[in-house]
């Protein structure tokens, strides 16, 4: 059986950097990747209009000055082709491909207590052994294909935004249906509407979305940015979300300002583009403050969408930001087009998909193509696709009661699963942060930890049950100081029938979180049991 120091799952931002760090430390590693190239979610998400909603200059690695200087982003928000080009460049520049096995899915990883090694099985029928098993599967890589009666009978083409084909898709002259109005649907809808003959949008829940105001970066700005990586890195790390916040009013409560001034603040943020919720410091902690921004966006929707009945259907009534907020390019404007129809499936539910289209309680919509923008079995979904078993054959799925209970230490490690690490795992800042910032922090922490184990001659590291309980409790307590757990969203599995999980994200901020992780390491990996040749310390 082949043996490695570490096996890493996934060749996206996490897996690529993890491999680079392991190699730097002289460790042997193999990365398994289901796709036939690098990129992770950015390899699969090729739907029309796919873009990142974190600004380019922050949504990239900051560990290498040379890499940062040699790559030039051309627009404020990076589109999917640019991100994929960037990750291919990273793979080539650091010669990473030779340790990545593509077109291979990890199916199982079992910890063998006798050898103190992980046995990792892949779908090519092989098993390899490694001392460390590291997940870089990401939080949003298990596509949610909805269980709608008759879906397989549809005669036209069916696409999922998260597994878009790698060939060009042309909707010209076609009648297209889009189910889902999350970030993916909201990005794809305006682009598909401009191409298709007719577009029918099947909306279950309306969304708060604000303009991205994407624009080209000018050369002078990029020159300055490249010269100031040190400062940018510090600002990213010192921020709450891994994105330096805009300076607009964020040191104040929304309720501390008179309504006229507050609207001016929101208007300035709206015109500036991007995340409006950093306009004040209590929009996500105080329901009354939250209502001020929610009402501002509702008014905007009503002012953009010409047909008041369509505007009504597009207007959300829940707490702003408790579903993942979205930024868009001409999303609401798209409903003013003659070839776009909004179907509110809460009022007129989909009853089945027929060979010819979508049937709702009231109408039948004839379609040539159907786009499922129905999101992901998020956060736990990608991990549960692998049969991960720790000590005594305990599966991760059983330990977390299928996702109904999540217990981790720092979102990085699990009691009962020695030498297993989850990059951006549940109960870390993950999806409520700039993922690349959080990935770099986890990868560097894990790499330092593995060095420590090697230097000290230690065999295993395992979170203690007590540390895990304390962390999970702390994570929940912090979440409940915010409005996040009050929303119905994929954060808690509300999008998947039968799935409910406790709020799985650590929301004290990437700055606070980094400090905690660093302190744990500085205190000799407090909260972990470290063992050497069978002895615990
Ligand atoms: P999503 O936010 O979960 O949205 C899925 C949409 O499909 C929702 O409108 C959902 O309605 C609807 N839906 C799900 N199942 C359905 C069913 N059975 N019948 C009818 N409608 C159904 O998924 P996403 O848009 O792919 O985005 C997921 C996350 O990926 C984002 O929140 C973001 O974190 C990330 N992402 C980021 C970007 C970016 O950077 N710009 C782009 C794309 C994705 P309900 O709301 O009622 O559940």
PDB file of C-alpha atoms in Angstrom, residues 30-305:
ATOM      1  CA  UNK A  30      -1.127  13.390  -2.288  1.00  0.00           C
ATOM      2  CA  UNK A  31      -4.171  15.404  -3.204  1.00  0.00           C
ATOM      3  CA  UNK A  32      -7.224  13.627  -4.636  1.00  0.00           C
ATOM      4  CA  UNK A  33      -9.520  15.678  -6.823  1.00  0.00           C
ATOM      5  CA  UNK A  34     -12.774  14.498  -8.421  1.00  0.00           C
ATOM      6  CA  UNK A  35     -12.554  17.011 -11.279  1.00  0.00           C
ATOM      7  CA  UNK A  36     -10.069  16.708 -14.106  1.00  0.00           C
ATOM      8  CA  UNK A  37      -8.309  19.917 -13.164  1.00  0.00           C
ATOM      9  CA  UNK A  38      -7.695  22.264 -10.255  1.00  0.00           C
ATOM     10  CA  UNK A  39     -10.187  24.882  -9.039  1.00  0.00           C
ATOM     11  CA  UNK A  40     -12.661  23.225  -6.657  1.00  0.00           C
ATOM     12  CA  UNK A  41     -15.977  25.117  -6.704  1.00  0.00           C
ATOM     13  CA  UNK A  42     -14.520  27.396  -9.364  1.00  0.00           C
ATOM     14  CA  UNK A  43     -13.892  24.379 -11.563  1.00  0.00           C
ATOM     15  CA  UNK A  44     -17.544  23.278 -11.323  1.00  0.00           C
ATOM     16  CA  UNK A  45     -19.425  26.586 -11.123  1.00  0.00           C
ATOM     17  CA  UNK A  46     -19.280  27.711 -14.774  1.00  0.00           C
ATOM     18  CA  UNK A  47     -22.852  28.940 -15.038  1.00  0.00           C
ATOM     19  CA  UNK A  48     -23.521  32.170 -16.956  1.00  0.00           C
ATOM     20  CA  UNK A  49     -22.570  35.204 -14.885  1.00  0.00           C
ATOM     21  CA  UNK A  50     -20.624  33.228 -12.242  1.00  0.00           C
ATOM     22  CA  UNK A  51     -18.534  35.639 -10.201  1.00  0.00           C
ATOM     23  CA  UNK A  52     -17.188  35.961  -6.710  1.00  0.00           C
ATOM     24  CA  UNK A  53     -18.741  38.581  -4.441  1.00  0.00           C
ATOM     25  CA  UNK A  54     -15.535  39.284  -2.541  1.00  0.00           C
ATOM     26  CA  UNK A  55     -13.310  41.843  -4.246  1.00  0.00           C
ATOM     27  CA  UNK A  56     -10.497  40.421  -6.348  1.00  0.00           C
ATOM     28  CA  UNK A  57      -7.647  42.010  -4.437  1.00  0.00           C
ATOM     29  CA  UNK A  58      -8.850  40.286  -1.245  1.00  0.00           C
ATOM     30  CA  UNK A  59     -10.072  37.032  -2.750  1.00  0.00           C
ATOM     31  CA  UNK A  60      -6.652  35.628  -3.483  1.00  0.00           C
ATOM     32  CA  UNK A  61      -3.705  34.147  -1.658  1.00  0.00           C
ATOM     33  CA  UNK A  62      -1.610  36.589   0.309  1.00  0.00           C
ATOM     34  CA  UNK A  63       1.081  34.143   1.462  1.00  0.00           C
ATOM     35  CA  UNK A  64       3.458  34.920  -1.404  1.00  0.00           C
ATOM     36  CA  UNK A  65       4.546  38.460  -2.240  1.00  0.00           C
ATOM     37  CA  UNK A  66       5.865  37.297  -5.597  1.00  0.00           C
ATOM     38  CA  UNK A  67       2.583  35.598  -6.523  1.00  0.00           C
ATOM     39  CA  UNK A  68       0.586  38.643  -5.438  1.00  0.00           C
ATOM     40  CA  UNK A  69       2.771  40.950  -7.512  1.00  0.00           C
ATOM     41  CA  UNK A  70       2.814  38.891 -10.672  1.00  0.00           C
ATOM     42  CA  UNK A  71      -0.963  38.380 -10.934  1.00  0.00           C
ATOM     43  CA  UNK A  72      -3.133  41.258 -12.142  1.00  0.00           C
ATOM     44  CA  UNK A  73      -6.881  41.269 -11.536  1.00  0.00           C
ATOM     45  CA  UNK A  74      -8.715  43.355 -14.073  1.00  0.00           C
ATOM     46  CA  UNK A  75     -12.099  43.874 -12.415  1.00  0.00           C
ATOM     47  CA  UNK A  76     -13.333  44.698  -8.923  1.00  0.00           C
ATOM     48  CA  UNK A  77     -15.073  41.307  -8.666  1.00  0.00           C
ATOM     49  CA  UNK A  78     -13.334  38.304 -10.199  1.00  0.00           C
ATOM     50  CA  UNK A  79     -15.418  36.249 -12.582  1.00  0.00           C
ATOM     51  CA  UNK A  80     -15.211  32.466 -12.641  1.00  0.00           C
ATOM     52  CA  UNK A  81     -12.905  32.225 -15.688  1.00  0.00           C
ATOM     53  CA  UNK A  82     -10.420  34.643 -14.050  1.00  0.00           C
ATOM     54  CA  UNK A  83     -10.406  32.737 -10.748  1.00  0.00           C
ATOM     55  CA  UNK A  84      -9.900  29.462 -12.566  1.00  0.00           C
ATOM     56  CA  UNK A  85      -7.023  30.967 -14.583  1.00  0.00           C
ATOM     57  CA  UNK A  86      -5.511  32.206 -11.324  1.00  0.00           C
ATOM     58  CA  UNK A  87      -5.710  28.799  -9.652  1.00  0.00           C
ATOM     59  CA  UNK A  88      -4.205  27.134 -12.714  1.00  0.00           C
ATOM     60  CA  UNK A  89      -1.403  29.671 -12.557  1.00  0.00           C
ATOM     61  CA  UNK A  90      -0.838  28.871  -8.871  1.00  0.00           C
ATOM     62  CA  UNK A  91      -0.756  25.132  -9.616  1.00  0.00           C
ATOM     63  CA  UNK A  92       1.837  25.655 -12.353  1.00  0.00           C
ATOM     64  CA  UNK A  93       3.901  28.234 -10.533  1.00  0.00           C
ATOM     65  CA  UNK A  94       4.353  26.008  -7.480  1.00  0.00           C
ATOM     66  CA  UNK A  95       4.536  22.828  -9.578  1.00  0.00           C
ATOM     67  CA  UNK A  96       1.641  21.302  -7.663  1.00  0.00           C
ATOM     68  CA  UNK A  97       0.075  19.019 -10.279  1.00  0.00           C
ATOM     69  CA  UNK A  98       2.570  16.194  -9.883  1.00  0.00           C
ATOM     70  CA  UNK A  99       1.109  15.385  -6.447  1.00  0.00           C
ATOM     71  CA  UNK A 100      -2.531  15.722  -7.446  1.00  0.00           C
ATOM     72  CA  UNK A 101      -4.470  12.734  -8.718  1.00  0.00           C
ATOM     73  CA  UNK A 102      -7.361  14.077 -10.780  1.00  0.00           C
ATOM     74  CA  UNK A 103     -10.619  12.316 -11.727  1.00  0.00           C
ATOM     75  CA  UNK A 104     -10.505  10.496  -8.403  1.00  0.00           C
ATOM     76  CA  UNK A 105     -13.027  10.779  -5.608  1.00  0.00           C
ATOM     77  CA  UNK A 106     -12.177   9.797  -2.039  1.00  0.00           C
ATOM     78  CA  UNK A 107     -14.930   7.443  -0.918  1.00  0.00           C
ATOM     79  CA  UNK A 108     -13.764   6.463   2.577  1.00  0.00           C
ATOM     80  CA  UNK A 109     -11.139   7.303   5.185  1.00  0.00           C
ATOM     81  CA  UNK A 110     -10.797   5.015   8.202  1.00  0.00           C
ATOM     82  CA  UNK A 111      -8.446   5.535  11.106  1.00  0.00           C
ATOM     83  CA  UNK A 112      -6.461   2.447  12.015  1.00  0.00           C
ATOM     84  CA  UNK A 113      -5.629   2.570  15.715  1.00  0.00           C
ATOM     85  CA  UNK A 114      -2.883  -0.062  15.447  1.00  0.00           C
ATOM     86  CA  UNK A 115      -0.820   1.729  12.832  1.00  0.00           C
ATOM     87  CA  UNK A 116      -2.014   5.187  13.845  1.00  0.00           C
ATOM     88  CA  UNK A 117      -2.621   5.920  10.212  1.00  0.00           C
ATOM     89  CA  UNK A 118      -5.559   6.780   7.999  1.00  0.00           C
ATOM     90  CA  UNK A 119      -6.513   4.319   5.295  1.00  0.00           C
ATOM     91  CA  UNK A 120      -7.990   6.257   2.433  1.00  0.00           C
ATOM     92  CA  UNK A 121     -10.065   4.587  -0.279  1.00  0.00           C
ATOM     93  CA  UNK A 122     -10.718   6.095  -3.668  1.00  0.00           C
ATOM     94  CA  UNK A 123     -13.219   5.345  -6.406  1.00  0.00           C
ATOM     95  CA  UNK A 124     -10.494   3.824  -8.592  1.00  0.00           C
ATOM     96  CA  UNK A 125     -10.502   0.911  -6.146  1.00  0.00           C
ATOM     97  CA  UNK A 126      -7.203   1.760  -4.443  1.00  0.00           C
ATOM     98  CA  UNK A 127      -6.357   2.282  -0.783  1.00  0.00           C
ATOM     99  CA  UNK A 128      -3.459   4.386   0.448  1.00  0.00           C
ATOM    100  CA  UNK A 129      -2.241   5.113   3.969  1.00  0.00           C
ATOM    101  CA  UNK A 130      -1.332   8.431   5.515  1.00  0.00           C
ATOM    102  CA  UNK A 131      -0.548   9.711   8.958  1.00  0.00           C
ATOM    103  CA  UNK A 132      -2.700  12.812   8.439  1.00  0.00           C
ATOM    104  CA  UNK A 133      -6.027  13.088   6.666  1.00  0.00           C
ATOM    105  CA  UNK A 134      -6.939  16.639   5.669  1.00  0.00           C
ATOM    106  CA  UNK A 135     -10.253  17.716   4.208  1.00  0.00           C
ATOM    107  CA  UNK A 136     -10.208  20.544   1.689  1.00  0.00           C
ATOM    108  CA  UNK A 137     -13.655  19.677   0.336  1.00  0.00           C
ATOM    109  CA  UNK A 138     -15.089  23.136   0.952  1.00  0.00           C
ATOM    110  CA  UNK A 139     -18.536  24.000   2.275  1.00  0.00           C
ATOM    111  CA  UNK A 140     -20.493  24.261  -0.950  1.00  0.00           C
ATOM    112  CA  UNK A 141     -19.480  21.358  -3.147  1.00  0.00           C
ATOM    113  CA  UNK A 142     -22.351  18.870  -2.737  1.00  0.00           C
ATOM    114  CA  UNK A 143     -24.957  20.071  -5.245  1.00  0.00           C
ATOM    115  CA  UNK A 144     -28.601  19.942  -4.138  1.00  0.00           C
ATOM    116  CA  UNK A 145     -30.667  18.405  -6.913  1.00  0.00           C
ATOM    117  CA  UNK A 146     -34.242  18.955  -5.779  1.00  0.00           C
ATOM    118  CA  UNK A 147     -36.542  16.007  -5.430  1.00  0.00           C
ATOM    119  CA  UNK A 148     -39.311  17.272  -7.730  1.00  0.00           C
ATOM    120  CA  UNK A 149     -41.706  14.748  -9.188  1.00  0.00           C
ATOM    121  CA  UNK A 150     -40.993  14.028 -12.862  1.00  0.00           C
ATOM    122  CA  UNK A 151     -37.622  15.821 -13.030  1.00  0.00           C
ATOM    123  CA  UNK A 152     -36.002  12.914 -14.873  1.00  0.00           C
ATOM    124  CA  UNK A 153     -38.799  12.837 -17.436  1.00  0.00           C
ATOM    125  CA  UNK A 154     -38.016  16.323 -18.809  1.00  0.00           C
ATOM    126  CA  UNK A 155     -37.048  16.050 -22.483  1.00  0.00           C
ATOM    127  CA  UNK A 156     -35.001  19.246 -22.646  1.00  0.00           C
ATOM    128  CA  UNK A 157     -31.591  19.763 -21.094  1.00  0.00           C
ATOM    129  CA  UNK A 158     -31.290  20.085 -17.310  1.00  0.00           C
ATOM    130  CA  UNK A 159     -28.389  22.001 -15.792  1.00  0.00           C
ATOM    131  CA  UNK A 160     -27.329  22.556 -12.189  1.00  0.00           C
ATOM    132  CA  UNK A 161     -25.391  25.764 -11.555  1.00  0.00           C
ATOM    133  CA  UNK A 162     -22.943  23.858  -9.344  1.00  0.00           C
ATOM    134  CA  UNK A 163     -22.115  21.212 -11.946  1.00  0.00           C
ATOM    135  CA  UNK A 164     -22.311  23.229 -15.132  1.00  0.00           C
ATOM    136  CA  UNK A 165     -20.997  21.526 -18.309  1.00  0.00           C
ATOM    137  CA  UNK A 166     -17.571  22.412 -19.612  1.00  0.00           C
ATOM    138  CA  UNK A 167     -18.821  23.062 -23.133  1.00  0.00           C
ATOM    139  CA  UNK A 168     -20.474  26.291 -24.221  1.00  0.00           C
ATOM    140  CA  UNK A 169     -24.225  26.390 -23.499  1.00  0.00           C
ATOM    141  CA  UNK A 170     -26.280  28.616 -25.771  1.00  0.00           C
ATOM    142  CA  UNK A 171     -29.834  29.542 -24.780  1.00  0.00           C
ATOM    143  CA  UNK A 172     -30.482  31.664 -27.870  1.00  0.00           C
ATOM    144  CA  UNK A 173     -34.035  31.194 -29.105  1.00  0.00           C
ATOM    145  CA  UNK A 174     -34.917  28.903 -26.178  1.00  0.00           C
ATOM    146  CA  UNK A 175     -37.562  28.886 -23.489  1.00  0.00           C
ATOM    147  CA  UNK A 176     -35.619  28.498 -20.263  1.00  0.00           C
ATOM    148  CA  UNK A 177     -36.778  27.887 -16.701  1.00  0.00           C
ATOM    149  CA  UNK A 178     -34.620  28.758 -13.677  1.00  0.00           C
ATOM    150  CA  UNK A 179     -35.541  27.261 -10.308  1.00  0.00           C
ATOM    151  CA  UNK A 180     -33.876  29.092  -7.433  1.00  0.00           C
ATOM    152  CA  UNK A 181     -33.009  32.685  -6.614  1.00  0.00           C
ATOM    153  CA  UNK A 182     -29.956  32.459  -4.359  1.00  0.00           C
ATOM    154  CA  UNK A 183     -26.545  33.904  -5.279  1.00  0.00           C
ATOM    155  CA  UNK A 184     -26.169  31.561  -8.263  1.00  0.00           C
ATOM    156  CA  UNK A 185     -29.650  32.143  -9.681  1.00  0.00           C
ATOM    157  CA  UNK A 186     -29.405  35.893  -9.170  1.00  0.00           C
ATOM    158  CA  UNK A 187     -26.125  35.994 -11.099  1.00  0.00           C
ATOM    159  CA  UNK A 188     -27.337  33.705 -13.884  1.00  0.00           C
ATOM    160  CA  UNK A 189     -30.848  35.145 -14.426  1.00  0.00           C
ATOM    161  CA  UNK A 190     -29.856  38.499 -16.045  1.00  0.00           C
ATOM    162  CA  UNK A 191     -27.351  36.790 -18.349  1.00  0.00           C
ATOM    163  CA  UNK A 192     -29.753  34.039 -19.407  1.00  0.00           C
ATOM    164  CA  UNK A 193     -32.557  36.593 -19.865  1.00  0.00           C
ATOM    165  CA  UNK A 194     -30.396  38.517 -22.336  1.00  0.00           C
ATOM    166  CA  UNK A 195     -29.879  35.369 -24.403  1.00  0.00           C
ATOM    167  CA  UNK A 196     -33.048  33.305 -24.127  1.00  0.00           C
ATOM    168  CA  UNK A 197     -36.256  33.779 -26.021  1.00  0.00           C
ATOM    169  CA  UNK A 198     -38.317  33.414 -22.839  1.00  0.00           C
ATOM    170  CA  UNK A 199     -37.185  33.047 -19.250  1.00  0.00           C
ATOM    171  CA  UNK A 200     -39.383  31.774 -16.430  1.00  0.00           C
ATOM    172  CA  UNK A 201     -37.990  32.228 -12.933  1.00  0.00           C
ATOM    173  CA  UNK A 202     -39.465  29.900 -10.301  1.00  0.00           C
ATOM    174  CA  UNK A 203     -38.904  31.654  -6.981  1.00  0.00           C
ATOM    175  CA  UNK A 204     -39.530  30.064  -3.594  1.00  0.00           C
ATOM    176  CA  UNK A 205     -38.099  32.829  -1.379  1.00  0.00           C
ATOM    177  CA  UNK A 206     -37.338  36.400  -2.487  1.00  0.00           C
ATOM    178  CA  UNK A 207     -33.881  37.730  -1.733  1.00  0.00           C
ATOM    179  CA  UNK A 208     -32.304  40.924  -0.534  1.00  0.00           C
ATOM    180  CA  UNK A 209     -29.774  41.787  -3.188  1.00  0.00           C
ATOM    181  CA  UNK A 210     -27.747  44.944  -3.660  1.00  0.00           C
ATOM    182  CA  UNK A 211     -25.749  46.126  -6.665  1.00  0.00           C
ATOM    183  CA  UNK A 212     -22.218  44.834  -7.058  1.00  0.00           C
ATOM    184  CA  UNK A 213     -21.192  47.890  -9.089  1.00  0.00           C
ATOM    185  CA  UNK A 214     -18.506  45.822 -10.675  1.00  0.00           C
ATOM    186  CA  UNK A 215     -15.993  47.817 -12.677  1.00  0.00           C
ATOM    187  CA  UNK A 216     -12.546  47.514 -14.218  1.00  0.00           C
ATOM    188  CA  UNK A 217      -9.630  48.164 -11.906  1.00  0.00           C
ATOM    189  CA  UNK A 218      -7.425  50.946 -13.140  1.00  0.00           C
ATOM    190  CA  UNK A 219      -3.746  50.274 -13.629  1.00  0.00           C
ATOM    191  CA  UNK A 220      -2.605  52.853 -11.085  1.00  0.00           C
ATOM    192  CA  UNK A 221      -4.819  51.348  -8.376  1.00  0.00           C
ATOM    193  CA  UNK A 222      -3.431  47.888  -9.078  1.00  0.00           C
ATOM    194  CA  UNK A 223       0.137  49.197  -8.915  1.00  0.00           C
ATOM    195  CA  UNK A 224      -0.531  50.700  -5.499  1.00  0.00           C
ATOM    196  CA  UNK A 225      -2.249  47.537  -4.280  1.00  0.00           C
ATOM    197  CA  UNK A 226       0.685  45.371  -5.280  1.00  0.00           C
ATOM    198  CA  UNK A 227       3.100  47.638  -3.468  1.00  0.00           C
ATOM    199  CA  UNK A 228       1.057  47.441  -0.300  1.00  0.00           C
ATOM    200  CA  UNK A 229       0.423  43.745   0.171  1.00  0.00           C
ATOM    201  CA  UNK A 230       1.763  43.863   3.734  1.00  0.00           C
ATOM    202  CA  UNK A 231      -0.798  46.462   4.732  1.00  0.00           C
ATOM    203  CA  UNK A 232      -3.605  44.718   2.826  1.00  0.00           C
ATOM    204  CA  UNK A 233      -2.787  41.410   4.497  1.00  0.00           C
ATOM    205  CA  UNK A 234      -2.956  43.059   7.902  1.00  0.00           C
ATOM    206  CA  UNK A 235      -6.275  44.737   7.112  1.00  0.00           C
ATOM    207  CA  UNK A 236      -7.751  41.449   5.875  1.00  0.00           C
ATOM    208  CA  UNK A 237      -6.616  39.601   8.991  1.00  0.00           C
ATOM    209  CA  UNK A 238      -7.729  42.345  11.377  1.00  0.00           C
ATOM    210  CA  UNK A 239     -11.225  42.494   9.962  1.00  0.00           C
ATOM    211  CA  UNK A 240     -14.389  40.660  11.039  1.00  0.00           C
ATOM    212  CA  UNK A 241     -15.038  38.938   7.731  1.00  0.00           C
ATOM    213  CA  UNK A 242     -11.627  38.736   6.089  1.00  0.00           C
ATOM    214  CA  UNK A 243     -12.604  41.665   3.887  1.00  0.00           C
ATOM    215  CA  UNK A 244     -11.488  45.101   5.063  1.00  0.00           C
ATOM    216  CA  UNK A 245     -14.768  46.845   5.710  1.00  0.00           C
ATOM    217  CA  UNK A 246     -15.744  49.963   3.916  1.00  0.00           C
ATOM    218  CA  UNK A 247     -15.236  52.983   6.157  1.00  0.00           C
ATOM    219  CA  UNK A 248     -18.864  54.151   5.745  1.00  0.00           C
ATOM    220  CA  UNK A 249     -20.357  54.670   9.200  1.00  0.00           C
ATOM    221  CA  UNK A 250     -19.469  51.218  10.455  1.00  0.00           C
ATOM    222  CA  UNK A 251     -18.454  52.404  13.898  1.00  0.00           C
ATOM    223  CA  UNK A 252     -22.035  53.493  14.625  1.00  0.00           C
ATOM    224  CA  UNK A 253     -25.400  51.961  15.370  1.00  0.00           C
ATOM    225  CA  UNK A 254     -28.016  52.402  12.658  1.00  0.00           C
ATOM    226  CA  UNK A 255     -30.404  53.581  15.373  1.00  0.00           C
ATOM    227  CA  UNK A 256     -28.059  56.355  16.490  1.00  0.00           C
ATOM    228  CA  UNK A 257     -28.643  58.319  13.288  1.00  0.00           C
ATOM    229  CA  UNK A 258     -31.718  60.267  12.207  1.00  0.00           C
ATOM    230  CA  UNK A 259     -33.658  58.495   9.413  1.00  0.00           C
ATOM    231  CA  UNK A 260     -32.681  61.036   6.735  1.00  0.00           C
ATOM    232  CA  UNK A 261     -28.986  60.649   7.414  1.00  0.00           C
ATOM    233  CA  UNK A 262     -29.316  56.869   7.642  1.00  0.00           C
ATOM    234  CA  UNK A 263     -30.926  56.719   4.230  1.00  0.00           C
ATOM    235  CA  UNK A 264     -28.090  58.824   2.855  1.00  0.00           C
ATOM    236  CA  UNK A 265     -25.639  56.329   4.297  1.00  0.00           C
ATOM    237  CA  UNK A 266     -27.482  53.386   2.719  1.00  0.00           C
ATOM    238  CA  UNK A 267     -27.788  55.257  -0.558  1.00  0.00           C
ATOM    239  CA  UNK A 268     -24.028  55.918  -0.588  1.00  0.00           C
ATOM    240  CA  UNK A 269     -23.369  52.230   0.106  1.00  0.00           C
ATOM    241  CA  UNK A 270     -25.852  51.219  -2.612  1.00  0.00           C
ATOM    242  CA  UNK A 271     -24.120  53.474  -5.140  1.00  0.00           C
ATOM    243  CA  UNK A 272     -20.661  52.327  -4.051  1.00  0.00           C
ATOM    244  CA  UNK A 273     -21.764  48.709  -4.571  1.00  0.00           C
ATOM    245  CA  UNK A 274     -21.027  45.577  -2.606  1.00  0.00           C
ATOM    246  CA  UNK A 275     -22.009  44.647   0.924  1.00  0.00           C
ATOM    247  CA  UNK A 276     -24.448  47.150   2.325  1.00  0.00           C
ATOM    248  CA  UNK A 277     -24.668  45.395   5.703  1.00  0.00           C
ATOM    249  CA  UNK A 278     -21.361  46.825   6.849  1.00  0.00           C
ATOM    250  CA  UNK A 279     -22.918  50.300   6.809  1.00  0.00           C
ATOM    251  CA  UNK A 280     -23.552  50.135  10.573  1.00  0.00           C
ATOM    252  CA  UNK A 281     -22.258  47.949  13.340  1.00  0.00           C
ATOM    253  CA  UNK A 282     -25.558  46.493  14.534  1.00  0.00           C
ATOM    254  CA  UNK A 283     -27.432  45.496  11.404  1.00  0.00           C
ATOM    255  CA  UNK A 284     -26.893  41.832  12.119  1.00  0.00           C
ATOM    256  CA  UNK A 285     -27.273  41.961  15.881  1.00  0.00           C
ATOM    257  CA  UNK A 286     -30.314  44.173  16.465  1.00  0.00           C
ATOM    258  CA  UNK A 287     -33.664  43.446  14.826  1.00  0.00           C
ATOM    259  CA  UNK A 288     -34.746  47.081  14.898  1.00  0.00           C
ATOM    260  CA  UNK A 289     -31.520  48.230  13.227  1.00  0.00           C
ATOM    261  CA  UNK A 290     -31.856  45.366  10.779  1.00  0.00           C
ATOM    262  CA  UNK A 291     -35.331  46.550   9.792  1.00  0.00           C
ATOM    263  CA  UNK A 292     -33.885  49.914   8.674  1.00  0.00           C
ATOM    264  CA  UNK A 293     -31.658  48.314   6.056  1.00  0.00           C
ATOM    265  CA  UNK A 294     -34.294  45.739   5.119  1.00  0.00           C
ATOM    266  CA  UNK A 295     -36.798  48.526   4.478  1.00  0.00           C
ATOM    267  CA  UNK A 296     -34.252  50.480   2.426  1.00  0.00           C
ATOM    268  CA  UNK A 297     -33.672  47.490   0.127  1.00  0.00           C
ATOM    269  CA  UNK A 298     -37.407  46.758  -0.133  1.00  0.00           C
ATOM    270  CA  UNK A 299     -38.001  50.363  -1.235  1.00  0.00           C
ATOM    271  CA  UNK A 300     -35.231  50.011  -3.810  1.00  0.00           C
ATOM    272  CA  UNK A 301     -36.808  46.859  -5.229  1.00  0.00           C
ATOM    273  CA  UNK A 302     -40.154  48.637  -5.553  1.00  0.00           C
ATOM    274  CA  UNK A 303     -38.508  51.613  -7.239  1.00  0.00           C
ATOM    275  CA  UNK A 304     -36.659  49.447  -9.783  1.00  0.00           C
ATOM    276  CA  UNK A 305     -39.326  46.913 -10.723  1.00  0.00           C
TER     277      UNK A 305
END
